[in-house]
mmCIF file of C-alpha atoms in Angstrom:
data_model
loop_
_atom_site.group_PDB
_atom_site.id
_atom_site.type_symbol
_atom_site.label_atom_id
_atom_site.label_comp_id
_atom_site.label_asym_id
_atom_site.label_seq_id
_atom_site.Cartn_x
_atom_site.Cartn_y
_atom_site.Cartn_z
ATOM 1 C CA GLU M 1 0.000 0.000 0.000
ATOM 2 C CA GLY M 2 2.828 2.367 0.836
ATOM 3 C CA ASN M 3 4.498 1.798 -2.529
ATOM 4 C CA TRP M 4 1.262 2.457 -4.375
ATOM 5 C CA ALA M 5 0.740 5.660 -2.373
ATOM 6 C CA LEU M 6 4.235 6.835 -3.311
ATOM 7 C CA HIS M 7 3.580 5.901 -6.952
ATOM 8 C CA ASP M 8 0.439 8.054 -6.987
ATOM 9 C CA VAL M 9 2.270 11.003 -5.411
ATOM 10 C CA ILE M 10 5.094 10.818 -7.953
ATOM 11 C CA LEU M 11 2.651 10.624 -10.858
ATOM 12 C CA THR M 12 0.622 13.571 -9.543
ATOM 13 C CA VAL M 13 3.740 15.725 -9.083
ATOM 14 C CA ALA M 14 4.871 14.886 -12.631
ATOM 15 C CA GLU M 15 1.496 16.075 -13.909
ATOM 16 C CA GLU M 16 1.699 19.269 -11.836
ATOM 17 C CA LEU M 17 5.184 20.105 -13.096
ATOM 18 C CA THR M 18 4.164 19.449 -16.702
ATOM 19 C CA ASN M 19 1.058 21.622 -16.379
ATOM 20 C CA ALA M 20 3.085 24.458 -14.832
ATOM 21 C CA LEU M 21 5.593 24.350 -17.695
ATOM 22 C CA ALA M 22 2.983 23.990 -20.434
ATOM 23 C CA GLN M 23 0.935 26.912 -19.111
ATOM 24 C CA GLY M 24 3.962 29.069 -18.378
ATOM 25 C CA ILE M 25 5.847 28.815 -21.664
ATOM 26 C CA GLY M 26 3.168 28.112 -24.282
ATOM 27 C CA PRO M 27 3.303 25.635 -27.185
ATOM 28 C CA GLN M 28 5.733 27.734 -29.268
ATOM 29 C CA HIS M 29 8.580 27.109 -26.808
ATOM 30 C CA GLN M 30 8.108 23.427 -26.079
ATOM 31 C CA ASP M 31 11.405 22.564 -27.760
ATOM 32 C CA GLY M 32 13.396 23.672 -24.701
ATOM 33 C CA ASN M 33 15.185 26.507 -26.511
ATOM 34 C CA ALA M 34 13.575 29.273 -24.444
ATOM 35 C CA MET M 35 14.142 30.210 -20.818
ATOM 36 C CA ALA M 36 11.087 30.387 -18.609
ATOM 37 C CA SER M 37 10.047 30.995 -15.006
ATOM 38 C CA CYS M 38 6.653 29.473 -14.227
ATOM 39 C CA PRO M 39 4.623 29.609 -10.980
ATOM 40 C CA LEU M 40 4.159 26.315 -9.161
ATOM 41 C CA ALA M 41 1.551 25.821 -6.449
ATOM 42 C CA ARG M 42 2.926 24.184 -3.316
ATOM 43 C CA SER M 43 0.403 21.379 -3.363
ATOM 44 C CA ASN M 44 -0.219 18.539 -0.937
ATOM 45 C CA SER M 45 1.427 16.208 -3.441
ATOM 46 C CA LEU M 46 4.641 18.251 -3.394
ATOM 47 C CA GLN M 47 4.654 18.224 0.396
ATOM 48 C CA LYS M 48 4.107 14.463 0.462
ATOM 49 C CA LEU M 49 6.911 13.977 -2.064
ATOM 50 C CA HIS M 50 9.201 16.003 0.177
ATOM 51 C CA LEU M 51 8.379 13.796 3.173
ATOM 52 C CA TYR M 52 8.898 10.616 1.146
ATOM 53 C CA MET M 53 12.320 11.844 -0.020
ATOM 54 C CA LEU M 54 13.349 12.604 3.555
ATOM 55 C CA ALA M 55 12.149 9.208 4.784
ATOM 56 C CA LYS M 56 13.230 6.954 1.912
ATOM 57 C CA GLY M 57 16.036 8.907 0.261
ATOM 58 C CA ALA M 58 15.821 11.202 -2.728
ATOM 59 C CA PRO M 59 17.757 9.488 -5.571
ATOM 60 C CA ASP M 60 15.403 6.581 -6.315
ATOM 61 C CA ILE M 61 12.292 8.715 -5.934
ATOM 62 C CA LEU M 62 13.673 11.438 -8.214
ATOM 63 C CA ALA M 63 14.657 8.850 -10.818
ATOM 64 C CA LYS M 64 11.052 7.625 -10.933
ATOM 65 C CA LEU M 65 9.764 11.197 -11.030
ATOM 66 C CA ALA M 66 12.101 11.973 -13.945
ATOM 67 C CA MET M 67 10.684 8.987 -15.853
ATOM 68 C CA PHE M 68 7.080 10.073 -15.264
ATOM 69 C CA LEU M 69 7.934 13.710 -16.037
ATOM 70 C CA LYS M 70 9.392 12.781 -19.425
ATOM 71 C CA SER M 71 6.282 10.752 -20.239
ATOM 72 C CA GLU M 72 3.949 13.594 -19.241
ATOM 73 C CA LEU M 73 5.944 16.172 -21.223
ATOM 74 C CA LEU M 74 5.778 13.976 -24.349
ATOM 75 C CA HIS M 75 2.049 13.488 -23.862
ATOM 76 C CA THR M 76 1.562 17.259 -23.509
ATOM 77 C CA GLY M 77 3.299 18.015 -26.796
ATOM 78 C CA PHE M 78 6.922 18.778 -25.963
ATOM 79 C CA ARG M 79 9.265 17.768 -28.773
ATOM 80 C CA THR M 80 10.667 14.243 -28.684
ATOM 81 C CA ASP M 81 14.295 15.393 -28.902
ATOM 82 C CA PHE M 82 13.672 17.644 -25.881
ATOM 83 C CA ILE M 83 12.888 14.502 -23.870
ATOM 84 C CA GLU M 84 14.740 11.642 -25.545
ATOM 85 C CA GLY M 85 17.872 13.128 -27.132
ATOM 86 C CA PRO M 86 21.464 12.402 -26.056
ATOM 87 C CA GLN M 87 22.164 13.157 -22.412
ATOM 88 C CA LYS M 88 24.257 16.284 -21.762
ATOM 89 C CA PRO M 89 26.382 16.789 -18.652
ATOM 90 C CA VAL M 90 26.112 19.890 -16.490
ATOM 91 C CA THR M 91 28.647 21.435 -14.146
ATOM 92 C CA LEU M 92 27.882 22.612 -10.618
ATOM 93 C CA GLN M 93 29.834 24.850 -8.240
ATOM 94 C CA ILE M 94 28.556 25.166 -4.674
ATOM 95 C CA HIS M 95 29.979 28.695 -4.581
ATOM 96 C CA PRO M 96 31.954 30.934 -6.968
ATOM 97 C CA GLY M 97 35.540 29.740 -7.193
ATOM 98 C CA ALA M 98 34.797 26.226 -5.893
ATOM 99 C CA PRO M 99 35.838 23.193 -7.941
ATOM 100 C CA LYS M 100 33.375 22.267 -10.666
ATOM 101 C CA GLN M 101 31.472 19.023 -10.306
ATOM 102 C CA ILE M 102 30.502 17.259 -13.533
ATOM 103 C CA ILE M 103 27.021 15.780 -13.163
ATOM 104 C CA MET M 104 25.857 13.156 -15.651
ATOM 105 C CA GLU M 105 22.684 12.050 -13.866
ATOM 106 C CA ASP M 106 19.324 13.118 -15.263
ATOM 107 C CA CYS M 107 18.135 14.284 -11.834
ATOM 108 C CA PHE M 108 19.562 15.375 -8.497
ATOM 109 C CA CYS M 109 18.557 17.457 -5.508
ATOM 110 C CA ILE M 110 20.306 20.124 -3.461
ATOM 111 C CA GLY M 111 19.769 20.339 0.295
ATOM 112 C CA ARG M 112 21.307 20.828 3.707
ATOM 113 C CA LEU M 113 21.136 17.185 4.783
ATOM 114 C CA PRO M 114 22.809 14.097 3.310
ATOM 115 C CA THR M 115 19.400 13.390 1.718
ATOM 116 C CA GLY M 116 20.507 15.651 -1.111
ATOM 117 C CA GLU M 117 23.107 14.412 -3.575
ATOM 118 C CA VAL M 118 24.542 17.945 -3.489
ATOM 119 C CA GLN M 119 24.850 19.007 0.152
ATOM 120 C CA VAL M 120 25.018 22.669 1.101
ATOM 121 C CA ASP M 121 25.342 23.548 4.777
ATOM 122 C CA ILE M 122 23.286 26.655 5.520
ATOM 123 C CA HIS M 123 23.290 27.177 9.287
ATOM 124 C CA GLY M 124 20.628 29.476 10.653
ATOM 125 C CA ASP M 125 18.759 29.901 7.379
ATOM 126 C CA PRO M 126 15.008 29.121 7.384
ATOM 127 C CA ALA M 127 15.333 26.761 4.440
ATOM 128 C CA SER M 128 13.987 23.325 3.689
ATOM 129 C CA LYS M 129 16.034 20.164 4.142
ATOM 130 C CA ILE M 130 15.679 19.792 0.388
ATOM 131 C CA TYR M 131 15.998 23.128 -1.415
ATOM 132 C CA VAL M 132 15.496 22.294 -5.068
ATOM 133 C CA CYS M 133 15.349 19.358 -7.451
ATOM 134 C CA VAL M 134 17.085 19.577 -10.816
ATOM 135 C CA PHE M 135 16.121 17.534 -13.879
ATOM 136 C CA ASN M 136 18.807 17.361 -16.522
ATOM 137 C CA LEU M 137 16.777 16.592 -19.641
ATOM 138 C CA PRO M 138 18.393 16.288 -23.089
ATOM 139 C CA GLY M 139 16.781 19.548 -24.244
ATOM 140 C CA SER M 140 16.869 21.689 -21.121
ATOM 141 C CA VAL M 141 17.591 21.925 -17.400
ATOM 142 C CA ILE M 142 14.457 22.086 -15.239
ATOM 143 C CA VAL M 143 14.776 23.450 -11.687
ATOM 144 C CA VAL M 144 11.917 22.805 -9.247
ATOM 145 C CA ASP M 145 11.543 25.065 -6.205
ATOM 146 C CA GLY M 146 8.655 23.510 -4.325
ATOM 147 C CA TRP M 147 9.783 23.436 -0.699
ATOM 148 C CA ASN M 148 12.367 26.130 0.023
ATOM 149 C CA CYS M 149 10.950 28.263 2.858
ATOM 150 C CA SER M 150 13.356 31.151 2.313
ATOM 151 C CA GLY M 151 12.651 31.378 -1.418
ATOM 152 C CA LEU M 152 14.865 30.698 -4.390
ATOM 153 C CA ARG M 153 16.239 33.401 -6.660
ATOM 154 C CA VAL M 154 17.588 32.543 -10.087
ATOM 155 C CA GLU M 155 20.037 34.753 -11.979
ATOM 156 C CA VAL M 156 20.525 34.322 -15.722
ATOM 157 C CA ALA M 157 23.023 36.438 -17.646
ATOM 158 C CA GLY M 158 23.175 38.927 -14.774
ATOM 159 C CA ARG M 159 19.412 39.285 -14.546
ATOM 160 C CA LYS M 160 17.888 38.324 -11.183
ATOM 161 C CA ILE M 161 14.412 36.818 -11.310
ATOM 162 C CA PRO M 162 12.286 37.914 -8.315
ATOM 163 C CA LYS M 163 11.302 35.373 -5.704
ATOM 164 C CA ARG M 164 7.747 34.071 -5.564
ATOM 165 C CA VAL M 165 5.639 33.539 -2.468
ATOM 166 C CA THR M 166 4.662 30.183 -3.944
ATOM 167 C CA GLY M 167 6.973 27.751 -5.672
ATOM 168 C CA SER M 168 8.485 28.008 -9.135
ATOM 169 C CA VAL M 169 9.651 25.763 -11.927
ATOM 170 C CA PHE M 170 12.380 27.080 -14.213
ATOM 171 C CA MET M 171 13.361 25.866 -17.674
ATOM 172 C CA ILE M 172 16.846 26.863 -18.845
ATOM 173 C CA PRO M 173 18.582 25.758 -22.075
ATOM 174 C CA HIS M 174 21.683 23.607 -21.733
ATOM 175 C CA ASP M 175 24.064 26.166 -23.260
ATOM 176 C CA THR M 176 23.146 28.772 -20.634
ATOM 177 C CA SER M 177 24.916 29.223 -17.295
ATOM 178 C CA PHE M 178 22.819 30.361 -14.340
ATOM 179 C CA ARG M 179 23.058 30.986 -10.606
ATOM 180 C CA LEU M 180 20.821 29.693 -7.826
ATOM 181 C CA HIS M 181 20.701 31.987 -4.790
ATOM 182 C CA VAL M 182 19.639 29.951 -1.742
ATOM 183 C CA GLY M 183 19.935 31.691 1.594
ATOM 184 C CA LYS M 184 23.430 33.205 1.647
ATOM 185 C CA HIS M 185 24.750 30.702 -0.867
ATOM 186 C CA CYS M 186 25.169 31.089 -4.605
ATOM 187 C CA LEU M 187 25.377 27.904 -6.675
ATOM 188 C CA LEU M 188 26.469 27.973 -10.306
ATOM 189 C CA ILE M 189 25.098 25.510 -12.869
ATOM 190 C CA GLY M 190 26.021 25.458 -16.536
ATOM 191 C CA PRO M 191 27.486 23.563 -19.471
ATOM 192 C CA PRO M 192 31.009 22.103 -19.210
ATOM 193 C CA GLU M 193 32.257 24.610 -21.799
ATOM 194 C CA GLY M 194 31.027 27.530 -19.682
ATOM 195 C CA ARG M 195 29.106 29.112 -22.546
ATOM 196 C CA GLU M 196 26.281 31.468 -21.756
ATOM 197 C CA LEU M 197 23.566 32.965 -23.947
ATOM 198 C CA ALA M 198 23.430 36.476 -22.553
ATOM 199 C CA SER M 199 21.195 37.688 -25.372
ATOM 200 C CA GLN M 200 18.231 35.456 -24.560
ATOM 201 C CA GLU M 201 15.444 36.960 -22.518
ATOM 202 C CA LEU M 202 13.818 34.956 -19.754
ATOM 203 C CA GLN M 203 10.061 34.651 -20.069
ATOM 204 C CA GLN M 204 8.312 35.271 -16.803
ATOM 205 C CA GLU M 205 4.629 34.990 -16.111
#
């Protein structure tokens, strides 16, 4: 029964993320080539997913969520090569000047407990044990901010996107570097080559 309950939560969250992206970016940008910031309601399903990840560990749950998310995105009309193309690595720095980590996985989370594959110690900050989940799809990087109490701010090409009271889901092309501001920390995510498309505008609803 517990496994079926978790299955239903994962499927529901995949549907919620897909709906947020589809409504936020429109059908003309479903190839992953545009940047977008879309509102995401902090639903009961997201809260339950958070509790499951804390109790059972995030990697296996995120892997299943990534599978369902790809299926939902295909069903909604996102291009096949956005979902099923060759996997692209991303680099991550936990702060400017830190060594770059090469990440090949198609999903990972960032948090202040060992639950997160990428651990960031933020003492005294009113932040969740899991800050964000990142899905490294072939066509784009999707960042999900569904639990961070202190709010997540994303900076692309020097432009800071305002925090939302609710959650957010961001879609950022692979050849674009961006910063995640969580508490007092600034994490850098981008392509291994370090290229950045400064000319692209981020669509924000």
